Amino acid sequence: MKIKYNLLHKDVNSEARYGKLETKRGIFETPMFMPVGTLANVKTLTPEELKEVNSGIILSNTYHLWLRPGEDIVAKAGGLHKFMNWDGPILTDSGGFQVFSLAEKKNILEEGVFFKSHLDGKKLFLTPELSIEIQNKLNSDIAMSFDECPPYPVTYDYMKNSVERTLRWAKRGKNVHNNPNQALFGIVQGGEFEDLRKFSAIETVKMDFDGYSIGGTSVGEDKDTMYKMVEYSTPYIPSDKVRYLMGVGDPIDIIEGVIRGVDIFDCVLPTRLARHASAFTKYGKLNLKNAKFKEDFTTLDPTCECYTCQNYTKAYLRHLFVSKESLGGRLLSIHNIRFLIKLTEELREAIKENKILEYREDFIKNYYSEEKNN
């Protein structure tokens, strides 16, 4: 078995789904949030700390691991799980987003993409086949097809050509995928264009992937446009296959994605915010560098049971950031990841009770009640 998705309940008032994703490394409830371990680690955290916040699946990045240490070294270590000492499932992205967002002087050809490394300027060439070959060697549980990730906005004609190329790349990648223990996901593109999203989804599903991702979101578009991108994609993805919205980690966006039928999310946002002294709470984001927390001896979030909230005050956390102590980022990373995982746990319960819309209303009311003051 690679993976299997079981739809257990659908909210009667929306497209929200409660289900379970079976993998050879365990069974996990959805909706779920995946922490991002770009270079085979979730920044500043150990695998044990990830388990303590109830992380199920984590994500690592093909592009970055290809550049360093290299897929052959990871393979010699026994695969990504042994290399990073993580015994849970791992999803690797294809490297496409990084090539199109980080790399310099890109030249997109039918065969693949020429680009310069963001590390040293070395000229590289990544193809759909090479992306899959790298992921096969990394031996992740779920691999992603190599796709073109256009910026936002682009013209209709550009996006149409891009979608067609991504479909050809998906077929090429699927043809060379040869890891029997690794699932492979297809990626739906199409920008903000409804007909292109529909076309991309229908044609990608025809290739019969193990799961499907909605790509091309969180690339500069406004929130309403992003939500429409999801709405234009999910109706054409089979109900018995898992749906993954790539690069989305804002709490409101996760809720809106779930309401539109998404099962899995990932984003670097919780750890990136943490390194900049920003914390998610039930009542909005807090900037821990704010002087008003200098003598605030309360916890970050009284509704949170994470290690940070159980042991440290806002005043101490502020002190760490003002003093430029790295522990501050670690403690906030633990909290922010736990916050998003707990959010998905609560969403699962709301779906089972057919109360997802009420949950959204209550969450938004609380989340924005004090954020403007923080």
Coordinates of C-alpha atoms in Angstrom, one line a residue:
M1 CA 0.0 0.0 0.0
K2 CA 1.2 3.5 -0.9
I3 CA -1.5 5.6 0.6
K4 CA -5.3 5.4 0.8
Y5 CA -7.8 8.1 1.6
N6 CA -11.1 7.3 3.3
L7 CA -13.8 9.9 3.3
L8 CA -15.7 9.4 6.6
H9 CA -18.0 12.4 6.8
K10 CA -18.9 15.5 4.7
D11 CA -20.3 18.6 6.3
V12 CA -23.9 19.1 5.2
N13 CA -23.5 22.8 4.7
S14 CA -20.2 23.0 2.8
E15 CA -17.6 21.0 1.0
A16 CA -15.6 20.3 4.2
R17 CA -14.5 16.7 4.6
Y18 CA -13.4 14.6 7.5
G19 CA -11.4 11.6 6.6
K20 CA -8.4 9.4 7.3
L21 CA -5.2 9.0 5.3
E22 CA -3.7 5.6 5.5
T23 CA 0.1 5.3 5.0
K24 CA 2.6 2.6 5.7
R25 CA 3.8 4.7 8.6
G26 CA 0.4 5.3 10.2
I27 CA -3.1 6.5 9.8
F28 CA -3.8 10.2 10.1
E29 CA -7.0 12.2 10.3
T30 CA -7.8 15.0 7.9
P31 CA -8.0 18.0 7.6
M32 CA -4.4 18.2 8.7
F33 CA -1.5 20.7 8.6
M34 CA 2.0 19.7 7.6
P35 CA 5.0 21.5 9.1
V36 CA 7.7 22.3 6.5
G37 CA 11.2 20.8 7.0
T38 CA 12.8 22.4 3.9
L39 CA 16.3 21.0 4.4
A40 CA 15.3 17.8 6.2
N41 CA 14.5 19.7 9.4
V42 CA 11.7 21.9 10.6
K43 CA 13.8 24.9 11.6
T44 CA 15.1 24.8 15.1
L45 CA 12.9 21.8 16.2
T46 CA 13.7 18.2 16.8
P47 CA 11.6 15.3 15.6
E48 CA 10.6 14.6 19.2
E49 CA 9.3 18.1 19.6
L50 CA 7.3 17.7 16.4
K51 CA 5.7 14.6 17.8
E52 CA 4.8 16.4 21.0
V53 CA 2.7 18.9 19.0
N54 CA 1.0 16.0 17.2
S55 CA 2.6 16.5 13.8
G56 CA 1.6 13.7 11.5
I57 CA 3.2 14.3 8.1
I58 CA 6.0 16.7 7.4
L59 CA 7.2 18.2 4.1
S60 CA 10.8 18.4 2.8
N61 CA 12.0 20.2 -0.3
T62 CA 13.5 18.4 -3.4
Y63 CA 15.1 21.5 -4.8
H64 CA 17.0 22.3 -1.6
L65 CA 18.0 18.7 -0.9
W66 CA 19.2 18.3 -4.5
L67 CA 21.6 21.2 -4.0
R68 CA 22.7 20.2 -0.6
P69 CA 23.6 17.6 0.6
G70 CA 22.5 15.9 -2.7
E71 CA 20.0 13.0 -3.1
D72 CA 22.8 10.4 -3.4
I73 CA 24.0 11.2 0.1
V74 CA 20.5 11.0 1.5
A75 CA 20.1 7.6 -0.3
K76 CA 23.4 6.3 1.2
A77 CA 22.1 7.3 4.7
G78 CA 19.1 5.0 4.1
G79 CA 16.6 7.5 2.8
L80 CA 15.2 10.7 4.1
H81 CA 13.6 9.2 7.2
K82 CA 16.8 7.7 8.5
F83 CA 18.8 10.7 7.5
M84 CA 16.7 13.1 9.6
N85 CA 15.5 10.6 12.2
W86 CA 11.8 11.0 11.5
D87 CA 9.7 7.8 11.5
G88 CA 6.5 9.4 10.3
P89 CA 5.4 10.1 6.7
I90 CA 7.3 12.6 4.6
L91 CA 6.0 14.5 1.5
T92 CA 8.5 16.0 -0.8
D93 CA 7.6 18.7 -3.2
S94 CA 8.9 18.6 -6.8
G95 CA 11.2 21.6 -6.6
G96 CA 9.1 23.4 -9.2
F97 CA 8.0 26.3 -6.9
Q98 CA 11.6 27.0 -5.8
V99 CA 12.9 26.9 -9.3
F100 CA 10.4 29.5 -10.4
S101 CA 10.6 31.6 -7.2
L102 CA 14.2 31.4 -6.0
A103 CA 16.4 30.6 -8.9
E104 CA 17.8 33.3 -11.2
K105 CA 17.7 33.7 -14.9
K106 CA 15.2 31.0 -15.7
N107 CA 14.8 29.6 -19.2
I108 CA 11.7 27.4 -19.6
L109 CA 11.9 24.8 -22.3
E110 CA 9.7 21.9 -23.2
E111 CA 12.4 19.6 -21.9
G112 CA 12.7 21.3 -18.6
V113 CA 14.1 24.5 -17.0
F114 CA 17.6 26.0 -17.1
F115 CA 18.3 28.2 -14.1
K116 CA 21.1 29.5 -11.9
S117 CA 21.4 28.2 -8.3
H118 CA 20.4 30.7 -5.7
L119 CA 23.3 29.5 -3.6
D120 CA 26.3 29.9 -5.9
G121 CA 25.0 30.9 -9.4
K122 CA 25.9 27.5 -10.9
K123 CA 23.9 26.7 -14.0
L124 CA 21.5 23.8 -13.5
F125 CA 18.8 22.0 -15.5
L126 CA 15.8 20.4 -13.9
T127 CA 13.4 18.2 -15.8
P128 CA 10.2 16.3 -14.8
E129 CA 12.1 13.1 -15.0
L130 CA 15.0 14.3 -12.8
S131 CA 12.6 15.7 -10.2
I132 CA 11.0 12.3 -9.9
E133 CA 14.4 10.5 -9.9
I134 CA 15.6 12.7 -7.0
Q135 CA 12.4 12.1 -5.1
N136 CA 12.6 8.3 -5.7
K137 CA 16.1 8.4 -4.2
L138 CA 15.0 10.5 -1.2
N139 CA 12.4 7.8 -0.6
S140 CA 9.7 10.1 0.7
D141 CA 6.2 8.6 1.2
I142 CA 4.6 11.0 -1.2
A143 CA 6.3 12.6 -4.2
M144 CA 5.0 15.5 -6.3
S145 CA 4.9 16.0 -10.0
F146 CA 7.1 18.7 -11.5
D147 CA 5.0 21.6 -12.6
E148 CA 5.5 25.2 -13.8
C149 CA 4.5 27.8 -11.2
P150 CA 3.6 31.0 -13.1
P151 CA 3.7 34.3 -11.2
Y152 CA 0.5 36.3 -10.6
P153 CA -0.9 37.8 -12.7
V154 CA -0.2 36.5 -16.1
T155 CA -2.2 36.6 -19.3
Y156 CA -4.7 33.9 -20.2
D157 CA -2.6 32.7 -23.2
Y158 CA 0.5 32.4 -21.0
M159 CA -1.4 30.4 -18.4
K160 CA -3.0 28.2 -21.0
N161 CA 0.4 27.3 -22.4
S162 CA 1.7 26.7 -18.9
V163 CA -1.1 24.4 -18.0
E164 CA -0.6 22.3 -21.1
R165 CA 3.1 22.1 -20.5
T166 CA 2.5 21.1 -16.8
L167 CA 0.2 18.3 -18.0
R168 CA 2.9 17.0 -20.4
W169 CA 5.5 17.2 -17.6
A170 CA 3.1 15.3 -15.3
K171 CA 2.8 12.5 -17.8
R172 CA 6.5 12.3 -18.3
G173 CA 7.2 12.2 -14.6
K174 CA 4.6 9.5 -14.0
N175 CA 6.1 7.4 -16.7
V176 CA 9.5 7.3 -14.9
H177 CA 8.3 7.0 -11.3
N178 CA 9.6 3.7 -10.1
N179 CA 9.5 3.7 -6.3
P180 CA 6.8 1.1 -5.4
N181 CA 6.6 2.4 -1.9
Q182 CA 6.1 6.0 -2.8
A183 CA 2.8 7.7 -3.8
L184 CA 2.8 10.3 -6.5
F185 CA 0.5 13.4 -6.6
G186 CA -0.6 15.4 -9.6
I187 CA -0.8 19.1 -9.4
V188 CA -3.7 21.3 -10.7
Q189 CA -2.8 24.7 -12.1
G190 CA -4.6 27.3 -14.1
G191 CA -4.2 30.6 -12.1
E192 CA -7.4 32.5 -11.6
F193 CA -9.0 31.3 -14.8
E194 CA -12.0 29.0 -14.1
D195 CA -12.0 27.1 -17.4
L196 CA -8.2 26.5 -17.2
R197 CA -8.5 25.2 -13.6
K198 CA -11.3 22.8 -14.8
F199 CA -9.3 21.7 -17.8
S200 CA -6.2 21.1 -15.7
A201 CA -8.0 19.2 -13.0
I202 CA -9.9 16.9 -15.4
E203 CA -6.8 16.1 -17.5
T204 CA -4.6 15.6 -14.4
V205 CA -7.2 13.2 -12.9
K206 CA -7.3 11.2 -16.1
M207 CA -3.6 10.2 -15.3
D208 CA -4.8 8.5 -12.1
F209 CA -2.5 9.9 -9.5
D210 CA -2.5 8.7 -5.9
G211 CA -3.6 12.2 -4.7
Y212 CA -4.0 15.7 -6.1
S213 CA -2.6 19.1 -5.2
I214 CA -3.9 22.5 -5.9
G215 CA -1.0 24.7 -7.0
G216 CA -0.5 28.2 -8.0
T217 CA -2.0 29.8 -4.9
S218 CA -0.4 32.2 -2.4
V219 CA 1.7 33.7 -5.2
G220 CA 0.6 37.3 -4.8
E221 CA -3.1 37.1 -5.4
D222 CA -5.8 38.6 -3.1
K223 CA -7.6 36.3 -0.7
D224 CA -10.9 36.2 -2.7
T225 CA -9.0 35.2 -5.8
M226 CA -7.2 32.4 -3.9
Y227 CA -10.4 31.0 -2.6
K228 CA -11.9 31.0 -6.1
M229 CA -8.8 29.1 -7.4
V230 CA -9.7 26.4 -4.9
E231 CA -13.4 26.5 -5.8
Y232 CA -12.5 26.1 -9.5
S233 CA -10.3 23.0 -8.7
T234 CA -11.8 20.8 -6.1
P235 CA -15.1 19.8 -7.8
Y236 CA -13.1 17.8 -10.4
I237 CA -11.0 15.9 -8.0
P238 CA -12.4 12.5 -7.1
S239 CA -13.9 12.3 -3.6
D240 CA -11.8 9.2 -2.8
K241 CA -8.5 11.0 -3.3
V242 CA -6.8 13.3 -0.9
R243 CA -6.7 17.0 -1.8
Y244 CA -3.7 19.1 -0.8
L245 CA -3.5 22.9 -1.0
M246 CA 0.1 23.9 -1.3
G247 CA 1.8 26.7 0.6
V248 CA -1.1 27.9 2.7
G249 CA -0.7 28.3 6.4
D250 CA -2.7 31.4 7.5
P251 CA -5.4 30.2 10.0
I252 CA -8.3 31.9 8.1
D253 CA -7.0 30.5 4.8
I254 CA -6.9 27.0 6.2
I255 CA -10.5 27.3 7.4
E256 CA -11.6 28.7 4.1
G257 CA -9.7 25.9 2.3
V258 CA -11.3 23.2 4.4
I259 CA -14.8 24.6 3.7
R260 CA -14.0 24.3 0.0
G261 CA -13.0 20.7 0.3
V262 CA -9.3 20.7 1.0
D263 CA -7.7 18.0 3.2
I264 CA -4.0 18.9 3.7
F265 CA -2.1 22.1 4.0
D266 CA 1.6 23.1 4.4
C267 CA 3.4 26.3 4.9
V268 CA 6.6 27.8 6.3
L269 CA 4.5 30.6 7.9
P270 CA 4.4 29.3 11.5
T271 CA 8.2 29.0 11.8
R272 CA 9.0 32.1 9.8
L273 CA 6.7 34.2 11.9
A274 CA 8.1 32.6 15.1
R275 CA 11.7 33.7 14.1
H276 CA 10.4 37.2 13.8
A277 CA 8.7 37.2 17.2
S278 CA 5.1 36.8 15.9
A279 CA 2.8 34.3 17.5
F280 CA -0.6 32.9 16.5
T281 CA -3.2 33.1 19.3
K282 CA -7.0 32.5 19.4
Y283 CA -7.3 36.3 19.6
G284 CA -5.0 37.2 16.7
K285 CA -1.3 37.5 16.1
L286 CA 0.9 38.9 18.8
N287 CA 4.2 40.8 18.2
L288 CA 6.3 39.7 21.1
K289 CA 8.7 42.6 20.6
N290 CA 6.0 45.0 21.6
A291 CA 6.9 47.0 24.7
K292 CA 3.5 46.4 26.2
F293 CA 4.6 42.8 26.9
K294 CA 7.6 43.8 29.0
E295 CA 5.8 43.1 32.3
D296 CA 3.1 40.8 31.0
F297 CA 3.5 37.6 33.0
T298 CA 0.6 35.8 31.4
T299 CA 0.9 33.0 28.8
L300 CA 0.7 33.4 25.1
D301 CA -2.7 31.7 24.7
P302 CA -4.7 30.4 27.7
T303 CA -6.4 27.9 25.4
C304 CA -3.2 26.3 24.2
E305 CA -1.6 23.3 25.9
C306 CA 1.8 23.4 24.1
Y307 CA 5.1 23.3 26.0
T308 CA 5.7 27.0 25.5
C309 CA 2.3 28.1 26.8
Q310 CA 2.6 25.8 29.8
N311 CA 6.0 27.1 30.9
Y312 CA 6.7 30.6 29.7
T313 CA 5.2 34.1 29.9
K314 CA 5.0 36.9 27.3
A315 CA 7.5 38.9 29.3
Y316 CA 10.1 36.2 29.1
L317 CA 9.5 35.5 25.4
R318 CA 9.8 39.3 24.7
H319 CA 13.1 39.3 26.7
L320 CA 14.5 36.5 24.5
F321 CA 13.7 38.3 21.3
V322 CA 14.9 41.7 22.5
S323 CA 18.1 40.0 23.7
K324 CA 18.4 38.2 20.4
E325 CA 18.4 34.8 22.1
S326 CA 17.6 31.9 19.7
L327 CA 15.4 30.1 22.2
G328 CA 12.7 32.7 21.5
G329 CA 12.3 31.5 17.9
R330 CA 12.3 27.8 19.1
L331 CA 9.6 28.4 21.7
L332 CA 7.4 30.3 19.3
S333 CA 7.9 27.7 16.6
I334 CA 6.6 25.0 18.9
H335 CA 3.6 27.1 19.8
N336 CA 2.8 28.3 16.2
I337 CA 2.9 24.8 14.8
R338 CA 0.8 23.4 17.6
F339 CA -1.7 26.2 17.1
L340 CA -2.2 25.3 13.4
I341 CA -2.4 21.5 14.2
K342 CA -4.9 22.2 17.0
L343 CA -6.9 24.3 14.5
T344 CA -7.2 21.3 12.2
E345 CA -8.1 19.1 15.1
E346 CA -11.0 21.5 16.0
L347 CA -12.0 21.7 12.3
R348 CA -12.3 17.9 12.2
E349 CA -14.7 17.9 15.2
A350 CA -16.7 20.8 13.7
I351 CA -17.1 18.9 10.4
K352 CA -18.3 15.7 12.2
E353 CA -20.9 17.8 13.9
N354 CA -21.9 19.7 10.7
K355 CA -20.9 23.0 12.4
I356 CA -18.0 24.1 10.2
L357 CA -19.7 27.4 9.2
E358 CA -20.4 28.2 12.8
Y359 CA -16.9 27.4 13.7
R360 CA -15.6 29.8 11.1
E361 CA -17.8 32.6 12.4
D362 CA -16.7 32.1 16.0
F363 CA -13.0 31.8 15.1
I364 CA -13.0 35.0 12.9
K365 CA -14.8 36.9 15.6
N366 CA -12.2 36.0 18.2
Y367 CA -9.2 36.2 15.9
Y368 CA -9.8 39.7 14.8
S369 CA -11.0 41.0 18.2
E370 CA -7.6 42.1 19.4
E371 CA -5.3 41.6 16.5
K372 CA -5.5 45.3 15.5
N373 CA -4.0 46.2 18.9
N374 CA -1.1 43.8 18.5

